[in-house]
């Protein structure tokens, strides 16, 4: 049976509602504001935060539903993309059918509901990746990555929006934690040590490399262990994990059949910047323009179809070509950036800049 589009499967009232909310203005929030507001999780503040989300989340979700309906090259009709659209529709319905939030009980019920919304969207990244794989398969790779510029732009907007939605929901839910650890405000650590996060992410990446190859290069980390600043540790962990994992794989594959000892991957932490460098042979010059697109990967591609789309947000899908573009979006979400410099035949430097001030507002696609 042919997949139904939005206009065939929904009532006119619901379609109008999605478009009405999708045309409203989004409101960006800065890391500093989240930190200051969340540091006093009084009942009044939690009520205000839930009332803000009650209005803000349907706007952001409606915008994504409209975009998911109008993608080029038939991507909107791919089964995996239709599944994602339905998750967004279900969440929009849940939010719009929830009564106005007026008291503590309403606020707690709303928090439980958005917690379930967040879980519903756990598999959006692998599902969208699968949709793009389905598109590539149906096009028989006739199109070059340059031809798919429109799709890359959509995916950038879509994933940036997803990062924002998950941050706002996760932050609100985490503020209900009755006994938060010291210096923790929701998702934010007020005294995050980038060096400690780099150590933890490197340990995880080395464990993955060891499982994959049976051996693993060393990772040498340099920096001031006393330096801290407010940030979201899970975001930094994800970015460093991805960069180190790529470097370890490049070094391991380059020196696999060599008599030489694999050179270590180096991480230099300086203030809000992290530099991950390796001697893994670099990225071919022809590949450099593609490394931040969603259809390029130097790893072996994953299976085209998987019955289980997985639940882990932390492992950034080696082989789908999503790790670097997603890491760059996480960096940019709070005003930072990710840049790559590669010398073919030698190695690669990844330069990750994090904004320490935390006063830039979310980019709102």
mmCIF file of C-alpha atoms in Angstrom, residues 3-344:
data_model
loop_
_atom_site.group_PDB
_atom_site.id
_atom_site.type_symbol
_atom_site.label_atom_id
_atom_site.label_comp_id
_atom_site.label_asym_id
_atom_site.label_seq_id
_atom_site.Cartn_x
_atom_site.Cartn_y
_atom_site.Cartn_z
ATOM 1 C CA UNK A 3 2.361 5.575 2.048
ATOM 2 C CA UNK A 4 -0.115 8.323 2.775
ATOM 3 C CA UNK A 5 1.081 11.867 2.940
ATOM 4 C CA UNK A 6 0.149 14.210 5.744
ATOM 5 C CA UNK A 7 -2.775 15.723 3.883
ATOM 6 C CA UNK A 8 -4.392 12.342 3.183
ATOM 7 C CA UNK A 9 -3.966 10.824 6.629
ATOM 8 C CA UNK A 10 -4.942 13.714 8.929
ATOM 9 C CA UNK A 11 -8.032 15.771 9.528
ATOM 10 C CA UNK A 12 -8.058 19.293 8.109
ATOM 11 C CA UNK A 13 -8.261 20.596 11.685
ATOM 12 C CA UNK A 14 -4.992 18.882 12.625
ATOM 13 C CA UNK A 15 -3.254 20.042 9.435
ATOM 14 C CA UNK A 16 -4.376 23.627 10.112
ATOM 15 C CA UNK A 17 -3.207 23.312 13.712
ATOM 16 C CA UNK A 18 0.261 22.100 12.652
ATOM 17 C CA UNK A 19 0.601 24.965 10.157
ATOM 18 C CA UNK A 20 -0.673 27.546 12.648
ATOM 19 C CA UNK A 21 1.881 26.528 15.263
ATOM 20 C CA UNK A 22 4.615 26.074 12.675
ATOM 21 C CA UNK A 23 4.236 29.721 11.614
ATOM 22 C CA UNK A 24 4.747 31.053 15.156
ATOM 23 C CA UNK A 25 8.073 32.552 16.253
ATOM 24 C CA UNK A 26 10.473 30.306 18.171
ATOM 25 C CA UNK A 27 12.194 31.589 21.316
ATOM 26 C CA UNK A 28 15.889 30.818 21.819
ATOM 27 C CA UNK A 29 17.445 30.213 25.230
ATOM 28 C CA UNK A 30 21.115 30.653 26.185
ATOM 29 C CA UNK A 31 23.217 28.301 28.305
ATOM 30 C CA UNK A 32 23.710 31.132 30.794
ATOM 31 C CA UNK A 33 19.946 31.664 31.100
ATOM 32 C CA UNK A 34 19.337 27.919 31.587
ATOM 33 C CA UNK A 35 22.019 27.917 34.268
ATOM 34 C CA UNK A 36 20.773 30.988 36.134
ATOM 35 C CA UNK A 37 17.112 29.974 35.909
ATOM 36 C CA UNK A 38 17.790 26.338 36.830
ATOM 37 C CA UNK A 39 20.046 27.143 39.779
ATOM 38 C CA UNK A 40 16.888 28.046 41.731
ATOM 39 C CA UNK A 41 14.450 25.221 40.887
ATOM 40 C CA UNK A 42 11.658 26.624 43.068
ATOM 41 C CA UNK A 43 8.096 25.522 42.433
ATOM 42 C CA UNK A 44 7.405 28.939 40.879
ATOM 43 C CA UNK A 45 10.366 28.612 38.481
ATOM 44 C CA UNK A 46 9.450 25.053 37.499
ATOM 45 C CA UNK A 47 5.885 26.203 36.808
ATOM 46 C CA UNK A 48 7.160 29.082 34.651
ATOM 47 C CA UNK A 49 9.543 26.739 32.791
ATOM 48 C CA UNK A 50 6.794 24.215 32.066
ATOM 49 C CA UNK A 51 4.482 26.993 30.812
ATOM 50 C CA UNK A 52 7.276 28.153 28.480
ATOM 51 C CA UNK A 53 7.780 24.598 27.141
ATOM 52 C CA UNK A 54 4.008 24.128 26.835
ATOM 53 C CA UNK A 55 4.028 26.865 24.193
ATOM 54 C CA UNK A 56 7.550 26.491 22.744
ATOM 55 C CA UNK A 57 7.704 22.732 22.050
ATOM 56 C CA UNK A 58 4.627 22.566 19.742
ATOM 57 C CA UNK A 59 6.105 25.429 17.665
ATOM 58 C CA UNK A 60 9.436 23.657 17.191
ATOM 59 C CA UNK A 61 7.854 20.260 16.538
ATOM 60 C CA UNK A 62 5.269 21.655 14.070
ATOM 61 C CA UNK A 63 8.055 23.269 12.016
ATOM 62 C CA UNK A 64 9.808 19.912 11.682
ATOM 63 C CA UNK A 65 6.555 18.116 10.687
ATOM 64 C CA UNK A 66 6.009 20.641 7.870
ATOM 65 C CA UNK A 67 9.598 20.195 6.658
ATOM 66 C CA UNK A 68 9.382 16.403 6.838
ATOM 67 C CA UNK A 69 6.443 16.598 4.408
ATOM 68 C CA UNK A 70 8.265 18.636 1.761
ATOM 69 C CA UNK A 71 11.660 16.976 1.283
ATOM 70 C CA UNK A 72 13.177 16.682 -2.208
ATOM 71 C CA UNK A 73 13.824 13.515 -4.274
ATOM 72 C CA UNK A 74 10.949 11.640 -2.570
ATOM 73 C CA UNK A 75 12.761 11.453 0.780
ATOM 74 C CA UNK A 76 9.485 12.364 2.565
ATOM 75 C CA UNK A 77 7.927 9.098 1.370
ATOM 76 C CA UNK A 78 10.690 6.753 2.520
ATOM 77 C CA UNK A 79 9.336 4.356 5.199
ATOM 78 C CA UNK A 80 11.882 5.382 7.854
ATOM 79 C CA UNK A 81 11.161 9.101 7.313
ATOM 80 C CA UNK A 82 7.401 8.486 7.534
ATOM 81 C CA UNK A 83 8.025 6.761 10.856
ATOM 82 C CA UNK A 84 9.924 9.829 12.123
ATOM 83 C CA UNK A 85 7.135 12.127 10.920
ATOM 84 C CA UNK A 86 4.598 10.023 12.817
ATOM 85 C CA UNK A 87 6.661 10.285 16.026
ATOM 86 C CA UNK A 88 6.681 14.082 15.653
ATOM 87 C CA UNK A 89 2.923 14.102 14.967
ATOM 88 C CA UNK A 90 2.234 11.963 18.048
ATOM 89 C CA UNK A 91 4.298 14.337 20.162
ATOM 90 C CA UNK A 92 2.541 17.380 18.702
ATOM 91 C CA UNK A 93 -0.841 15.806 19.524
ATOM 92 C CA UNK A 94 0.267 14.961 23.087
ATOM 93 C CA UNK A 95 1.432 18.529 23.692
ATOM 94 C CA UNK A 96 -1.615 20.200 22.167
ATOM 95 C CA UNK A 97 -4.118 17.960 23.945
ATOM 96 C CA UNK A 98 -2.523 18.645 27.338
ATOM 97 C CA UNK A 99 -4.610 21.092 29.409
ATOM 98 C CA UNK A 100 -3.093 24.480 30.406
ATOM 99 C CA UNK A 101 -0.594 24.255 33.275
ATOM 100 C CA UNK A 102 -1.853 26.090 36.353
ATOM 101 C CA UNK A 103 -0.473 24.373 39.444
ATOM 102 C CA UNK A 104 2.123 21.945 40.828
ATOM 103 C CA UNK A 105 0.154 18.823 39.870
ATOM 104 C CA UNK A 106 -0.261 20.056 36.276
ATOM 105 C CA UNK A 107 3.471 20.806 36.146
ATOM 106 C CA UNK A 108 4.451 17.334 37.381
ATOM 107 C CA UNK A 109 2.028 15.631 34.962
ATOM 108 C CA UNK A 110 3.405 17.739 32.092
ATOM 109 C CA UNK A 111 6.977 16.816 33.071
ATOM 110 C CA UNK A 112 6.105 13.106 32.964
ATOM 111 C CA UNK A 113 4.484 13.556 29.548
ATOM 112 C CA UNK A 114 7.465 15.361 27.972
ATOM 113 C CA UNK A 115 9.776 12.740 29.466
ATOM 114 C CA UNK A 116 7.871 10.172 27.368
ATOM 115 C CA UNK A 117 8.063 12.466 24.322
ATOM 116 C CA UNK A 118 11.861 12.524 24.690
ATOM 117 C CA UNK A 119 11.988 8.710 24.857
ATOM 118 C CA UNK A 120 9.734 8.451 21.786
ATOM 119 C CA UNK A 121 12.322 10.443 19.817
ATOM 120 C CA UNK A 122 15.367 8.430 20.970
ATOM 121 C CA UNK A 123 15.754 6.718 17.596
ATOM 122 C CA UNK A 124 15.220 9.708 15.314
ATOM 123 C CA UNK A 125 18.888 9.920 14.246
ATOM 124 C CA UNK A 126 19.282 6.275 13.123
ATOM 125 C CA UNK A 127 15.783 6.333 11.576
ATOM 126 C CA UNK A 128 16.576 9.422 9.484
ATOM 127 C CA UNK A 129 19.927 7.890 8.539
ATOM 128 C CA UNK A 130 18.061 4.805 7.377
ATOM 129 C CA UNK A 131 15.702 7.016 5.345
ATOM 130 C CA UNK A 132 18.675 8.636 3.610
ATOM 131 C CA UNK A 133 20.147 5.162 2.965
ATOM 132 C CA UNK A 134 16.801 4.130 1.444
ATOM 133 C CA UNK A 135 16.907 7.235 -0.768
ATOM 134 C CA UNK A 136 20.488 6.528 -1.904
ATOM 135 C CA UNK A 137 19.494 2.963 -2.742
ATOM 136 C CA UNK A 138 16.462 4.054 -4.767
ATOM 137 C CA UNK A 139 18.529 6.639 -6.675
ATOM 138 C CA UNK A 140 21.268 4.044 -7.330
ATOM 139 C CA UNK A 141 23.824 6.670 -6.252
ATOM 140 C CA UNK A 142 23.123 8.623 -9.454
ATOM 141 C CA UNK A 143 23.440 11.859 -7.505
ATOM 142 C CA UNK A 144 26.690 13.246 -6.173
ATOM 143 C CA UNK A 145 26.818 14.634 -2.640
ATOM 144 C CA UNK A 146 26.816 18.170 -4.158
ATOM 145 C CA UNK A 147 23.443 17.444 -5.772
ATOM 146 C CA UNK A 148 22.036 16.578 -2.361
ATOM 147 C CA UNK A 149 22.902 19.996 -0.913
ATOM 148 C CA UNK A 150 19.216 20.642 -0.155
ATOM 149 C CA UNK A 151 19.019 17.435 1.882
ATOM 150 C CA UNK A 152 22.197 18.297 3.815
ATOM 151 C CA UNK A 153 20.766 21.711 4.666
ATOM 152 C CA UNK A 154 17.511 20.125 5.816
ATOM 153 C CA UNK A 155 19.344 17.585 7.985
ATOM 154 C CA UNK A 156 21.444 20.346 9.576
ATOM 155 C CA UNK A 157 18.275 22.272 10.478
ATOM 156 C CA UNK A 158 16.448 19.137 11.565
ATOM 157 C CA UNK A 159 19.208 17.845 13.861
ATOM 158 C CA UNK A 160 19.979 21.283 15.291
ATOM 159 C CA UNK A 161 16.310 21.599 16.205
ATOM 160 C CA UNK A 162 16.377 18.114 17.735
ATOM 161 C CA UNK A 163 19.408 19.007 19.883
ATOM 162 C CA UNK A 164 17.511 22.069 21.146
ATOM 163 C CA UNK A 165 14.291 20.193 21.902
ATOM 164 C CA UNK A 166 16.156 17.441 23.770
ATOM 165 C CA UNK A 167 18.209 19.981 25.706
ATOM 166 C CA UNK A 168 15.125 21.954 26.821
ATOM 167 C CA UNK A 169 13.149 18.833 27.766
ATOM 168 C CA UNK A 170 16.113 17.052 29.378
ATOM 169 C CA UNK A 171 17.063 20.158 31.366
ATOM 170 C CA UNK A 172 13.513 20.612 32.678
ATOM 171 C CA UNK A 173 13.148 16.941 33.634
ATOM 172 C CA UNK A 174 16.587 16.859 35.306
ATOM 173 C CA UNK A 175 15.721 19.905 37.468
ATOM 174 C CA UNK A 176 13.232 17.650 39.281
ATOM 175 C CA UNK A 177 16.084 15.469 40.566
ATOM 176 C CA UNK A 178 15.662 15.663 44.380
ATOM 177 C CA UNK A 179 19.380 15.276 45.240
ATOM 178 C CA UNK A 180 21.516 16.591 42.388
ATOM 179 C CA UNK A 181 25.300 16.090 42.657
ATOM 180 C CA UNK A 182 27.383 19.152 43.624
ATOM 181 C CA UNK A 183 27.742 21.806 40.881
ATOM 182 C CA UNK A 184 25.104 20.153 38.705
ATOM 183 C CA UNK A 185 22.122 22.164 37.423
ATOM 184 C CA UNK A 186 19.962 19.878 35.309
ATOM 185 C CA UNK A 187 22.120 18.838 32.342
ATOM 186 C CA UNK A 188 24.697 21.553 33.045
ATOM 187 C CA UNK A 189 27.808 21.140 35.197
ATOM 188 C CA UNK A 190 28.853 24.527 36.567
ATOM 189 C CA UNK A 191 32.473 23.390 37.010
ATOM 190 C CA UNK A 192 32.995 20.955 34.174
ATOM 191 C CA UNK A 193 36.596 19.883 33.640
ATOM 192 C CA UNK A 194 37.145 19.487 29.881
ATOM 193 C CA UNK A 195 40.252 17.420 30.697
ATOM 194 C CA UNK A 196 38.237 14.907 32.761
ATOM 195 C CA UNK A 197 35.549 14.651 30.067
ATOM 196 C CA UNK A 198 38.284 14.099 27.438
ATOM 197 C CA UNK A 199 39.742 11.276 29.583
ATOM 198 C CA UNK A 200 36.329 9.610 29.980
ATOM 199 C CA UNK A 201 35.446 9.929 26.269
ATOM 200 C CA UNK A 202 38.888 8.614 25.236
ATOM 201 C CA UNK A 203 38.524 5.620 27.541
ATOM 202 C CA UNK A 204 35.165 4.773 25.928
ATOM 203 C CA UNK A 205 36.543 5.248 22.401
ATOM 204 C CA UNK A 206 39.593 3.055 23.160
ATOM 205 C CA UNK A 207 37.326 0.308 24.535
ATOM 206 C CA UNK A 208 35.303 0.383 21.307
ATOM 207 C CA UNK A 209 38.458 0.286 19.152
ATOM 208 C CA UNK A 210 39.853 -2.622 21.196
ATOM 209 C CA UNK A 211 36.644 -4.616 20.664
ATOM 210 C CA UNK A 212 36.744 -3.882 16.938
ATOM 211 C CA UNK A 213 40.430 -4.475 16.158
ATOM 212 C CA UNK A 214 41.883 -6.405 19.116
ATOM 213 C CA UNK A 215 44.448 -3.659 19.741
ATOM 214 C CA UNK A 216 44.316 0.099 20.250
ATOM 215 C CA UNK A 217 46.721 3.068 20.066
ATOM 216 C CA UNK A 218 47.440 5.130 23.174
ATOM 217 C CA UNK A 219 45.758 8.474 23.761
ATOM 218 C CA UNK A 220 47.912 11.178 25.366
ATOM 219 C CA UNK A 221 45.978 14.045 26.945
ATOM 220 C CA UNK A 222 47.555 17.392 27.876
ATOM 221 C CA UNK A 223 45.965 20.290 29.738
ATOM 222 C CA UNK A 224 45.314 22.006 33.050
ATOM 223 C CA UNK A 225 43.417 19.616 35.362
ATOM 224 C CA UNK A 226 42.175 22.545 37.489
ATOM 225 C CA UNK A 227 40.523 24.426 34.593
ATOM 226 C CA UNK A 228 36.687 24.291 34.653
ATOM 227 C CA UNK A 229 33.752 26.147 33.107
ATOM 228 C CA UNK A 230 29.956 25.670 32.862
ATOM 229 C CA UNK A 231 28.919 23.344 30.047
ATOM 230 C CA UNK A 232 26.911 20.199 29.269
ATOM 231 C CA UNK A 233 29.299 17.246 29.893
ATOM 232 C CA UNK A 234 27.211 14.795 27.841
ATOM 233 C CA UNK A 235 27.530 17.057 24.769
ATOM 234 C CA UNK A 236 31.307 17.383 25.137
ATOM 235 C CA UNK A 237 31.678 13.646 25.788
ATOM 236 C CA UNK A 238 29.790 12.900 22.575
ATOM 237 C CA UNK A 239 31.979 15.230 20.496
ATOM 238 C CA UNK A 240 35.338 14.093 21.912
ATOM 239 C CA UNK A 241 34.298 10.436 21.737
ATOM 240 C CA UNK A 242 33.500 10.832 18.031
ATOM 241 C CA UNK A 243 36.771 12.632 17.225
ATOM 242 C CA UNK A 244 38.953 10.199 19.192
ATOM 243 C CA UNK A 245 37.109 7.185 17.755
ATOM 244 C CA UNK A 246 37.802 8.447 14.211
ATOM 245 C CA UNK A 247 41.481 9.051 15.016
ATOM 246 C CA UNK A 248 41.949 5.646 16.669
ATOM 247 C CA UNK A 249 40.365 3.896 13.704
ATOM 248 C CA UNK A 250 42.545 5.806 11.210
ATOM 249 C CA UNK A 251 45.763 5.054 13.139
ATOM 250 C CA UNK A 252 44.855 1.411 13.756
ATOM 251 C CA UNK A 253 44.030 0.773 10.092
ATOM 252 C CA UNK A 254 47.141 2.565 8.873
ATOM 253 C CA UNK A 255 49.540 0.654 11.143
ATOM 254 C CA UNK A 256 47.674 -2.676 11.252
ATOM 255 C CA UNK A 257 50.149 -4.539 9.036
ATOM 256 C CA UNK A 258 53.181 -2.453 9.939
ATOM 257 C CA UNK A 259 56.166 -3.412 12.085
ATOM 258 C CA UNK A 260 56.101 0.096 13.538
ATOM 259 C CA UNK A 261 54.407 0.877 16.833
ATOM 260 C CA UNK A 262 51.184 2.856 16.322
ATOM 261 C CA UNK A 263 51.763 6.516 17.230
ATOM 262 C CA UNK A 264 49.481 7.866 19.974
ATOM 263 C CA UNK A 265 46.487 10.119 19.389
ATOM 264 C CA UNK A 266 47.052 13.474 21.127
ATOM 265 C CA UNK A 267 44.445 15.647 22.809
ATOM 266 C CA UNK A 268 45.429 19.152 23.889
ATOM 267 C CA UNK A 269 42.944 20.957 26.140
ATOM 268 C CA UNK A 270 43.510 24.728 26.341
ATOM 269 C CA UNK A 271 40.824 26.868 27.956
ATOM 270 C CA UNK A 272 37.617 26.159 26.022
ATOM 271 C CA UNK A 273 39.388 24.537 23.078
ATOM 272 C CA UNK A 274 40.322 20.921 22.414
ATOM 273 C CA UNK A 275 42.663 19.748 19.677
ATOM 274 C CA UNK A 276 42.562 16.057 18.722
ATOM 275 C CA UNK A 277 45.416 15.096 16.398
ATOM 276 C CA UNK A 278 46.496 11.798 14.893
ATOM 277 C CA UNK A 279 48.963 10.299 12.415
ATOM 278 C CA UNK A 280 46.377 8.106 10.755
ATOM 279 C CA UNK A 281 47.246 9.046 7.176
ATOM 280 C CA UNK A 282 44.878 11.994 6.836
ATOM 281 C CA UNK A 283 41.756 12.385 4.748
ATOM 282 C CA UNK A 284 42.098 12.288 0.939
ATOM 283 C CA UNK A 285 41.881 15.786 -0.504
ATOM 284 C CA UNK A 286 38.892 14.726 -2.585
ATOM 285 C CA UNK A 287 37.107 13.726 0.628
ATOM 286 C CA UNK A 288 37.717 16.916 2.620
ATOM 287 C CA UNK A 289 34.776 18.937 1.240
ATOM 288 C CA UNK A 290 32.466 16.029 2.135
ATOM 289 C CA UNK A 291 33.427 15.323 5.761
ATOM 290 C CA UNK A 292 30.653 17.464 7.225
ATOM 291 C CA UNK A 293 27.968 16.088 4.920
ATOM 292 C CA UNK A 294 25.590 13.299 5.922
ATOM 293 C CA UNK A 295 26.419 10.936 3.080
ATOM 294 C CA UNK A 296 30.167 10.602 3.496
ATOM 295 C CA UNK A 297 31.990 8.120 5.655
ATOM 296 C CA UNK A 298 35.445 6.553 5.532
ATOM 297 C CA UNK A 299 34.191 3.638 7.637
ATOM 298 C CA UNK A 300 32.530 0.524 6.295
ATOM 299 C CA UNK A 301 28.833 1.246 5.807
ATOM 300 C CA UNK A 302 26.289 -0.313 8.145
ATOM 301 C CA UNK A 303 23.493 -2.590 7.035
ATOM 302 C CA UNK A 304 20.904 -0.801 4.916
ATOM 303 C CA UNK A 305 17.976 -2.189 6.870
ATOM 304 C CA UNK A 306 17.910 -2.925 10.573
ATOM 305 C CA UNK A 307 14.924 -4.157 12.487
ATOM 306 C CA UNK A 308 16.304 -2.620 15.672
ATOM 307 C CA UNK A 309 17.114 1.051 15.254
ATOM 308 C CA UNK A 310 19.013 1.082 18.540
ATOM 309 C CA UNK A 311 18.491 3.343 21.520
ATOM 310 C CA UNK A 312 21.917 4.777 22.291
ATOM 311 C CA UNK A 313 22.295 8.469 21.603
ATOM 312 C CA UNK A 314 25.931 8.403 22.611
ATOM 313 C CA UNK A 315 27.336 6.185 19.841
ATOM 314 C CA UNK A 316 27.306 8.363 16.765
ATOM 315 C CA UNK A 317 26.799 5.774 14.093
ATOM 316 C CA UNK A 318 30.148 4.942 12.516
ATOM 317 C CA UNK A 319 29.574 4.233 8.864
ATOM 318 C CA UNK A 320 26.483 6.374 8.405
ATOM 319 C CA UNK A 321 28.733 9.416 8.053
ATOM 320 C CA UNK A 322 26.848 11.257 10.777
ATOM 321 C CA UNK A 323 29.470 11.561 13.521
ATOM 322 C CA UNK A 324 31.296 14.681 12.341
ATOM 323 C CA UNK A 325 28.327 16.739 11.103
ATOM 324 C CA UNK A 326 26.399 15.978 14.310
ATOM 325 C CA UNK A 327 29.420 16.795 16.487
ATOM 326 C CA UNK A 328 29.754 20.148 14.727
ATOM 327 C CA UNK A 329 26.073 20.895 15.396
ATOM 328 C CA UNK A 330 26.512 20.076 19.104
ATOM 329 C CA UNK A 331 29.479 22.480 19.218
ATOM 330 C CA UNK A 332 27.551 25.211 17.402
ATOM 331 C CA UNK A 333 24.435 24.802 19.554
ATOM 332 C CA UNK A 334 26.082 26.777 22.364
ATOM 333 C CA UNK A 335 28.147 29.082 20.143
ATOM 334 C CA UNK A 336 31.233 26.913 19.500
ATOM 335 C CA UNK A 337 32.498 25.208 16.355
ATOM 336 C CA UNK A 338 34.401 22.218 14.977
ATOM 337 C CA UNK A 339 37.045 22.476 12.246
ATOM 338 C CA UNK A 340 39.189 19.831 10.587
ATOM 339 C CA UNK A 341 42.653 20.240 9.081
ATOM 340 C CA UNK A 342 44.116 17.229 7.313
ATOM 341 C CA UNK A 343 47.442 16.478 5.672
ATOM 342 C CA UNK A 344 46.994 13.595 3.259
#
